CSV table of N, CA, C and O in Angstrom, one decimal:
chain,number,residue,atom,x,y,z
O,1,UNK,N,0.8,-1.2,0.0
O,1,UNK,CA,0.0,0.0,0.0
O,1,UNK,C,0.9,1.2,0.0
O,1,UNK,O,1.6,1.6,0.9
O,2,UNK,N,0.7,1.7,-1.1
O,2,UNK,CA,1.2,3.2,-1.3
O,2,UNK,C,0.9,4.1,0.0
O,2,UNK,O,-0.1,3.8,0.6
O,3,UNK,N,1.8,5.5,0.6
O,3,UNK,CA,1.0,6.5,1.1
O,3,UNK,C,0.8,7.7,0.1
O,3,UNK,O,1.3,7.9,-0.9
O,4,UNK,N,-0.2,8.5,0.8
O,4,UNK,CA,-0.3,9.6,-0.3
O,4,UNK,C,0.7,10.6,-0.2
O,4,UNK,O,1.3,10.6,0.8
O,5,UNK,N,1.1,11.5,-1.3
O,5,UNK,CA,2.0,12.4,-1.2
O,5,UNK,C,2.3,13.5,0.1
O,5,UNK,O,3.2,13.9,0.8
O,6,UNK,N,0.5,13.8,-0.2
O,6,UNK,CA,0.4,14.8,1.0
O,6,UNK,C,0.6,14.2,1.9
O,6,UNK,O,0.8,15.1,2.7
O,7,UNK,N,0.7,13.0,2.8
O,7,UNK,CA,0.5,12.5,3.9
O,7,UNK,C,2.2,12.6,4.5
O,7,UNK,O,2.6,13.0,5.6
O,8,UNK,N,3.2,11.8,3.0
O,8,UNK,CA,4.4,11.9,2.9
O,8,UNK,C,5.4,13.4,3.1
O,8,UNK,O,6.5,13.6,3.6
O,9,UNK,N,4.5,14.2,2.5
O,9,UNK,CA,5.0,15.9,2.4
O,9,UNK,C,4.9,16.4,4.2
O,9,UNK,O,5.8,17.1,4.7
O,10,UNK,N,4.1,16.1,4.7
O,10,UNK,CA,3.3,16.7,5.9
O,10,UNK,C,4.0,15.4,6.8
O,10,UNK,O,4.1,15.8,7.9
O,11,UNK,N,4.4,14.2,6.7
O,11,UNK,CA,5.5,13.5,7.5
O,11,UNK,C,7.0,14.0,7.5
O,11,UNK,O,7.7,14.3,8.5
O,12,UNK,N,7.5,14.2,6.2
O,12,UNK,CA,8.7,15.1,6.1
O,12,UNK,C,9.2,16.5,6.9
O,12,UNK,O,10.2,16.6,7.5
O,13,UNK,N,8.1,17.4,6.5
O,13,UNK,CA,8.2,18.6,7.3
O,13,UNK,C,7.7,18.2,8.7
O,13,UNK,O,7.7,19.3,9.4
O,14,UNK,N,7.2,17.1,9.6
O,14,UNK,CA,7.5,17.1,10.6
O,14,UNK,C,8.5,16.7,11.1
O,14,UNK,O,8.8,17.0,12.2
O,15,UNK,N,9.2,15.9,10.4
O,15,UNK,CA,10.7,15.4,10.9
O,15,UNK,C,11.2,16.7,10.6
O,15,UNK,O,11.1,17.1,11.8
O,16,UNK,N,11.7,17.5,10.0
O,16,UNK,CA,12.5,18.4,9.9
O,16,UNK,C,12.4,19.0,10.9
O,16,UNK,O,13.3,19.2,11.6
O,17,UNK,N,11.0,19.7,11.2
O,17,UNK,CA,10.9,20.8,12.4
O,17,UNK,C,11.3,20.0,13.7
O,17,UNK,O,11.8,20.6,14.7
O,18,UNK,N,11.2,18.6,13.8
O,18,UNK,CA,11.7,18.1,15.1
O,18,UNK,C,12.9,17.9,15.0
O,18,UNK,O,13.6,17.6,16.1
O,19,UNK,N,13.6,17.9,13.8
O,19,UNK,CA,15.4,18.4,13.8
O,19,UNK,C,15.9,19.5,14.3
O,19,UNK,O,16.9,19.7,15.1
O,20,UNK,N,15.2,20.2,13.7
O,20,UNK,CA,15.4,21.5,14.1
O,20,UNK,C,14.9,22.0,15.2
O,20,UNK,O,14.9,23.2,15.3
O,21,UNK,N,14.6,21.5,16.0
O,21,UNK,CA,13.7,21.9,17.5
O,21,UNK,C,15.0,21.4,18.1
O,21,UNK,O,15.7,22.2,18.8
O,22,UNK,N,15.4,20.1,17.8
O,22,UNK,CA,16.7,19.4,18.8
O,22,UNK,C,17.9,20.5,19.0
O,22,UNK,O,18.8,20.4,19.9
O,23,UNK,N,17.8,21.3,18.2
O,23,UNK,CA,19.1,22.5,18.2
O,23,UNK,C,18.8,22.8,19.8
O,23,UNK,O,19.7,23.5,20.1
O,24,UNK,N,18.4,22.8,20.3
O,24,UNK,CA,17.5,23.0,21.4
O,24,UNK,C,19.0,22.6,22.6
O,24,UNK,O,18.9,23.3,23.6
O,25,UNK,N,19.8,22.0,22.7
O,25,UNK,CA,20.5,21.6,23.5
O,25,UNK,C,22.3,21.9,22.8
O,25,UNK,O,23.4,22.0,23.4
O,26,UNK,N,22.1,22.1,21.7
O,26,UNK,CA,23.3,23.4,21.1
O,26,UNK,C,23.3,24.4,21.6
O,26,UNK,O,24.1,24.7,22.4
O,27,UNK,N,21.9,25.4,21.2
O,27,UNK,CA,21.4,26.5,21.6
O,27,UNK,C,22.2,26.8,24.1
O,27,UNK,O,22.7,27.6,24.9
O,28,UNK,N,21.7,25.9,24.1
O,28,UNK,CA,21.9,25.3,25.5
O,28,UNK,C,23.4,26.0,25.9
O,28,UNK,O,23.6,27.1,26.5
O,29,UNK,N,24.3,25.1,25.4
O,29,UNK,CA,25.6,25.0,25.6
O,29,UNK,C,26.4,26.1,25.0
O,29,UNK,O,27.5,26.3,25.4
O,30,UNK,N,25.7,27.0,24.0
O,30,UNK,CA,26.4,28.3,23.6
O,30,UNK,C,26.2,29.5,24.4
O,30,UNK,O,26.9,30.5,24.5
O,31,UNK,N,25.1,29.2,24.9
O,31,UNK,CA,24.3,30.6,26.1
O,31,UNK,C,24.8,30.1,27.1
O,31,UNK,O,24.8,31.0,28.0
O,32,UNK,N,25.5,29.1,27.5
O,32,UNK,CA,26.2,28.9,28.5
O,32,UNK,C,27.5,29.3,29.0
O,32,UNK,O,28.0,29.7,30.1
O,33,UNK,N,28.2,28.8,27.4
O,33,UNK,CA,29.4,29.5,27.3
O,33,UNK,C,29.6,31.3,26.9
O,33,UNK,O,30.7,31.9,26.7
O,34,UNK,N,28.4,31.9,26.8
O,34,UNK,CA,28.3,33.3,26.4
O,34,UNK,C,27.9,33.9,27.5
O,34,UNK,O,28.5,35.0,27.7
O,35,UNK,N,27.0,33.5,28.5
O,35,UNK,CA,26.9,34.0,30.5
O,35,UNK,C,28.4,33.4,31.2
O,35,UNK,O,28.3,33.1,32.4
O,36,UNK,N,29.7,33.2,30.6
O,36,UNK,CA,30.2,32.4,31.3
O,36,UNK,C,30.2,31.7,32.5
O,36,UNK,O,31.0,31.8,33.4
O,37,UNK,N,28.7,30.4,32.2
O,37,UNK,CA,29.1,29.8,33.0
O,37,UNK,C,29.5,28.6,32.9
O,37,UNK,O,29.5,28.0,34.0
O,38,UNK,N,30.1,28.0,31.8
O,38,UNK,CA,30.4,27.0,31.3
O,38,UNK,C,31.4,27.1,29.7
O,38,UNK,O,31.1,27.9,28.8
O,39,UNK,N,32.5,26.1,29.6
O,39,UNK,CA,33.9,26.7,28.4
O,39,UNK,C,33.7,25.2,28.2
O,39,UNK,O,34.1,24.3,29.0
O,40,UNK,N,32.9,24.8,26.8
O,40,UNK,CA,32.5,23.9,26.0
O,40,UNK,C,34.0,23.3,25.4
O,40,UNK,O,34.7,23.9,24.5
O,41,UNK,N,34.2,21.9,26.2
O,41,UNK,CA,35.5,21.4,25.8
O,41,UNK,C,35.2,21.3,24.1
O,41,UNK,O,34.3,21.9,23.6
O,42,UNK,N,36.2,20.6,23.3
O,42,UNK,CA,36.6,21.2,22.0
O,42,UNK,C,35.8,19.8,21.5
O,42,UNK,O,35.2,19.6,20.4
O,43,UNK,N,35.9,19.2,22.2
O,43,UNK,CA,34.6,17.6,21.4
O,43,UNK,C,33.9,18.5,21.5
O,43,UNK,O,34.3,19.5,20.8
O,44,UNK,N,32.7,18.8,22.2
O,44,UNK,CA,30.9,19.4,22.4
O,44,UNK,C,31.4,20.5,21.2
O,44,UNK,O,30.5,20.6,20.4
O,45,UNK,N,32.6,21.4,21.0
O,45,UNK,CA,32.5,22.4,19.2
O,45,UNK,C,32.5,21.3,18.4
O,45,UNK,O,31.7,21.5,17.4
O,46,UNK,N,32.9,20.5,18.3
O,46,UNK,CA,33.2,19.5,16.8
O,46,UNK,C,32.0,19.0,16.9
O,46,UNK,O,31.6,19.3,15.8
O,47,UNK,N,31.2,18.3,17.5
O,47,UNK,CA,30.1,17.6,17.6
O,47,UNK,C,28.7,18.5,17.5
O,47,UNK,O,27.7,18.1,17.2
O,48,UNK,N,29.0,19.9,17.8
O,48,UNK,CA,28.3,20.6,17.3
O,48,UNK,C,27.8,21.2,15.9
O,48,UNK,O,26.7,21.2,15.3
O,49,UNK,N,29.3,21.6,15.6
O,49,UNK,CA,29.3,21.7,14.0
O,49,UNK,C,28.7,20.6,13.3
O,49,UNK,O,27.7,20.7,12.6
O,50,UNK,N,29.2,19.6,13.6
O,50,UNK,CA,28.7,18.7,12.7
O,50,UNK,C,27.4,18.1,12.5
O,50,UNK,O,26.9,17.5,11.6
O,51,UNK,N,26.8,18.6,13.9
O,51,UNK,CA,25.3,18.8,14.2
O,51,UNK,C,25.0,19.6,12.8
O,51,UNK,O,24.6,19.0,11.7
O,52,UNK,N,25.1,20.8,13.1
O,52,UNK,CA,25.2,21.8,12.6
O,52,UNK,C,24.8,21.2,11.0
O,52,UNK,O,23.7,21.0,10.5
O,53,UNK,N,26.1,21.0,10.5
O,53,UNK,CA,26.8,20.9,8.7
O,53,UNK,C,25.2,20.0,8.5
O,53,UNK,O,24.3,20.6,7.8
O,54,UNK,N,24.8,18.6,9.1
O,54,UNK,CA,24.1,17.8,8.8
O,54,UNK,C,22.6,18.1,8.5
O,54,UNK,O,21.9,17.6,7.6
O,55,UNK,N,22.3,19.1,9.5
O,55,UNK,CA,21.0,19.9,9.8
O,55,UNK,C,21.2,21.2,8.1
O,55,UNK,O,20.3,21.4,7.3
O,56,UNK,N,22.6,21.9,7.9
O,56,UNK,CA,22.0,22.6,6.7
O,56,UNK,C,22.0,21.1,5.8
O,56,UNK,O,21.0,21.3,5.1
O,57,UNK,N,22.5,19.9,5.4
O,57,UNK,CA,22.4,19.0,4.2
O,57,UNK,C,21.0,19.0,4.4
O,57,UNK,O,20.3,19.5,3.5
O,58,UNK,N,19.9,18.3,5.9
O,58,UNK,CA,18.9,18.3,5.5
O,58,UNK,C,18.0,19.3,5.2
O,58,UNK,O,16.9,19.0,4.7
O,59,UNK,N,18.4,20.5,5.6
O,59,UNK,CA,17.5,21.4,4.9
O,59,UNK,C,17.7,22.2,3.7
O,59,UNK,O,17.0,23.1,3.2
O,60,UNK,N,19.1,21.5,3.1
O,60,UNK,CA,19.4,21.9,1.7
O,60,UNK,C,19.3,22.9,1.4
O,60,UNK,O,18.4,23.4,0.7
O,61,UNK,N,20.7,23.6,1.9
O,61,UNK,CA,20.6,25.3,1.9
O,61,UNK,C,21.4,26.0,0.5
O,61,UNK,O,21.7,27.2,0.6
O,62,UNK,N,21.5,25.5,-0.3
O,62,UNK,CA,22.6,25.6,-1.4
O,62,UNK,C,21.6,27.2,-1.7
O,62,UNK,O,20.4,27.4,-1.4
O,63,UNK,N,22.4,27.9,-2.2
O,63,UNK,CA,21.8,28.9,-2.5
O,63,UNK,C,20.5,28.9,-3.6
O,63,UNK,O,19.4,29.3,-3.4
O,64,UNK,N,21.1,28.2,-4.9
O,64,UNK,CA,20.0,28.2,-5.8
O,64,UNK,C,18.7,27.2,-5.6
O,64,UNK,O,17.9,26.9,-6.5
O,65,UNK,N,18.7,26.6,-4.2
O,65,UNK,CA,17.7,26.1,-4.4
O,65,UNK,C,17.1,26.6,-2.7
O,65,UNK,O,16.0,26.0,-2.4
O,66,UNK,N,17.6,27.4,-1.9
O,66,UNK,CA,17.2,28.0,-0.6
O,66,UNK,C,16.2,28.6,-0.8
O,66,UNK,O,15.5,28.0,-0.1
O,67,UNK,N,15.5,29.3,-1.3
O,67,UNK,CA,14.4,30.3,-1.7
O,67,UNK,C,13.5,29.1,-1.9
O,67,UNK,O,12.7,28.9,-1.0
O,68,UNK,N,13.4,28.2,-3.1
O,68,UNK,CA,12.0,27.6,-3.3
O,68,UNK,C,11.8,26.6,-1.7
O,68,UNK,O,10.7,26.5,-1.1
O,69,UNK,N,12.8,26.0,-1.4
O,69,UNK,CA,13.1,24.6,-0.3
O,69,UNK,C,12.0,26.3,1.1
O,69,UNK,O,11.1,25.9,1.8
O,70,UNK,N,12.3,27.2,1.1
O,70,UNK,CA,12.4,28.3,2.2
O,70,UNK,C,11.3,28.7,2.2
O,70,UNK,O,10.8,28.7,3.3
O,71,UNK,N,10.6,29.1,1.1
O,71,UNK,CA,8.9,29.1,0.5
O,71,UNK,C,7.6,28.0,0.9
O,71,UNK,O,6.4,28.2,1.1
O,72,UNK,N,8.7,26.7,0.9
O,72,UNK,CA,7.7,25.8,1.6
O,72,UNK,C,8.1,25.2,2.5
O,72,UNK,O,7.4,24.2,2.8
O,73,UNK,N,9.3,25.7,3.5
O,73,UNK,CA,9.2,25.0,5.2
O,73,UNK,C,9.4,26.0,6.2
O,73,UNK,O,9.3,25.7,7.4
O,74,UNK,N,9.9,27.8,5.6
O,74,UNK,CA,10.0,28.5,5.9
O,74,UNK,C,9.3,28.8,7.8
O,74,UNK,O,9.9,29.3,8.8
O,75,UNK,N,8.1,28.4,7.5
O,75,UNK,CA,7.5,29.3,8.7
O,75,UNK,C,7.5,27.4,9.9
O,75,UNK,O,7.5,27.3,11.2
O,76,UNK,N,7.5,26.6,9.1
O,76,UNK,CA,7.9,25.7,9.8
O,76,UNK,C,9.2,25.2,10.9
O,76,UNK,O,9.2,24.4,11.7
O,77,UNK,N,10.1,26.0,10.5
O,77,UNK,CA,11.7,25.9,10.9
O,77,UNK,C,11.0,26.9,11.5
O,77,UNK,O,10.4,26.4,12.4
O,78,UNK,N,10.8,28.3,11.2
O,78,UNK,CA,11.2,29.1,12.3
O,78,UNK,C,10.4,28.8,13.5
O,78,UNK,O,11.0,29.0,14.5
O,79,UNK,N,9.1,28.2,13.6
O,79,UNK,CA,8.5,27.8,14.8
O,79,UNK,C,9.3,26.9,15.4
O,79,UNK,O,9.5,26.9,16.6
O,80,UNK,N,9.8,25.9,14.6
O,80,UNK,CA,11.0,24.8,15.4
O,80,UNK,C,11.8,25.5,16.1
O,80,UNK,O,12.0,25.3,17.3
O,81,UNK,N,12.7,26.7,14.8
O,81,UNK,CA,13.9,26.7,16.1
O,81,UNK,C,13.1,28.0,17.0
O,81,UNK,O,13.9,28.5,17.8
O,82,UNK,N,11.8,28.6,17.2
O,82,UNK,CA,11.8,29.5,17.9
O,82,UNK,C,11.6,28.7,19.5
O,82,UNK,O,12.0,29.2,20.6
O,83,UNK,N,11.0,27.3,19.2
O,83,UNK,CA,10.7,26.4,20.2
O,83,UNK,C,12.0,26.0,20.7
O,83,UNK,O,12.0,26.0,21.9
O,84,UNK,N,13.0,25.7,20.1
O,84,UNK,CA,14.4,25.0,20.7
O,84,UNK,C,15.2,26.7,21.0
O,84,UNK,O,16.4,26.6,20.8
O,85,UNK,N,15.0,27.5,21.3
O,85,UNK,CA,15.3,29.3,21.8
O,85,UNK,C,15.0,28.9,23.0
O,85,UNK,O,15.7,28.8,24.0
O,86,UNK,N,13.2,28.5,22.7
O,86,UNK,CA,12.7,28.3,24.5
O,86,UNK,C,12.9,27.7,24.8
O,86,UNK,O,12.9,27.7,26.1
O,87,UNK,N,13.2,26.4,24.2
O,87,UNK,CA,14.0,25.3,25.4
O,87,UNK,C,15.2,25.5,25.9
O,87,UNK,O,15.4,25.2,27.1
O,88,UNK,N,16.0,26.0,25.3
O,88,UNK,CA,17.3,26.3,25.6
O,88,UNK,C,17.4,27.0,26.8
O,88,UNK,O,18.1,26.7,27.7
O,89,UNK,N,16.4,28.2,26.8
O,89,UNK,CA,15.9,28.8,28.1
O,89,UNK,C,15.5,28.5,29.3
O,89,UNK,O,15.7,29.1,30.3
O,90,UNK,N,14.8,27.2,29.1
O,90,UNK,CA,14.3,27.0,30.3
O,90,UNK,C,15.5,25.7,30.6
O,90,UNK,O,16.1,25.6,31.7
O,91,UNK,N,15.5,25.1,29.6
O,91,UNK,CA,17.0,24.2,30.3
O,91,UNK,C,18.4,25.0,31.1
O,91,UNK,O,19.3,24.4,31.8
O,92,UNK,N,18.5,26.7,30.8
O,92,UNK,CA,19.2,27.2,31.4
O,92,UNK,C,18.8,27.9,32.6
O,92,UNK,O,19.6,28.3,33.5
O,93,UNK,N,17.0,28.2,32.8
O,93,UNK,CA,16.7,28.6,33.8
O,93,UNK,C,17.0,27.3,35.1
O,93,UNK,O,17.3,27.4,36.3
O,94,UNK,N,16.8,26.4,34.4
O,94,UNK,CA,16.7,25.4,35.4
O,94,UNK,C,17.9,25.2,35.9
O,94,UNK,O,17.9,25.2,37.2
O,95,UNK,N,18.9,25.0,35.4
O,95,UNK,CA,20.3,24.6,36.1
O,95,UNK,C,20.7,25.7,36.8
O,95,UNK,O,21.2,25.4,37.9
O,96,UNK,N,20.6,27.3,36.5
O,96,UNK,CA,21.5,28.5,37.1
O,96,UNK,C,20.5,29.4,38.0
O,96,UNK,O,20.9,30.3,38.7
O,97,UNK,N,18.9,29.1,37.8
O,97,UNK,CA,18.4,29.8,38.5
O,97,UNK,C,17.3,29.3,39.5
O,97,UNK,O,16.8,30.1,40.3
């Protein structure tokens, strides 16, 4: 049994935004090291980036194709990452305050 496209399109862009939500514990460890209260050994940068590099492959940021890919998940990423901002927040309220 086949799924439908739309079903497939609308599973897709939920996996993405919950990639992009996970930034959520990056986000974390950079506000930590920017209040200094925490100096991110040099694995947690490398493991970062590469977070990072993987998250633009899946959102396929190449320039000539960022605008149409940005048109249709656009407002979806930004609720993701505005959600992994506020997690980042309250995972830092919780430890420091």
């Amino acid at each position: 049994m086949t799924m439908n496209p739309l079903v497939q399109l609308k599973s897709a862009i939920l996996a993405l935004a919950l990639l992009v939500f996970q930034t959520s514990v990056v986000l974390y460890v950079l506000l930590c090291w920017a209040t200094g209260r925490e100096t991110p050994r040099v694995g947690s940068l490398a493991a970062m980036l590469l977070a990072l590099a993987g998250l633009a492959l899946v959102l396929d940021v190449r320039p000539e194709k960022f605008s149409a890919s940005w048109a249709e998940l656009g407002a979806g990423v930004l609720w993701a990452f505005g959600g992994a901002v506020s997690f980042a927040f309250v995972y830092y309220t919780n430890a420091y305050v």
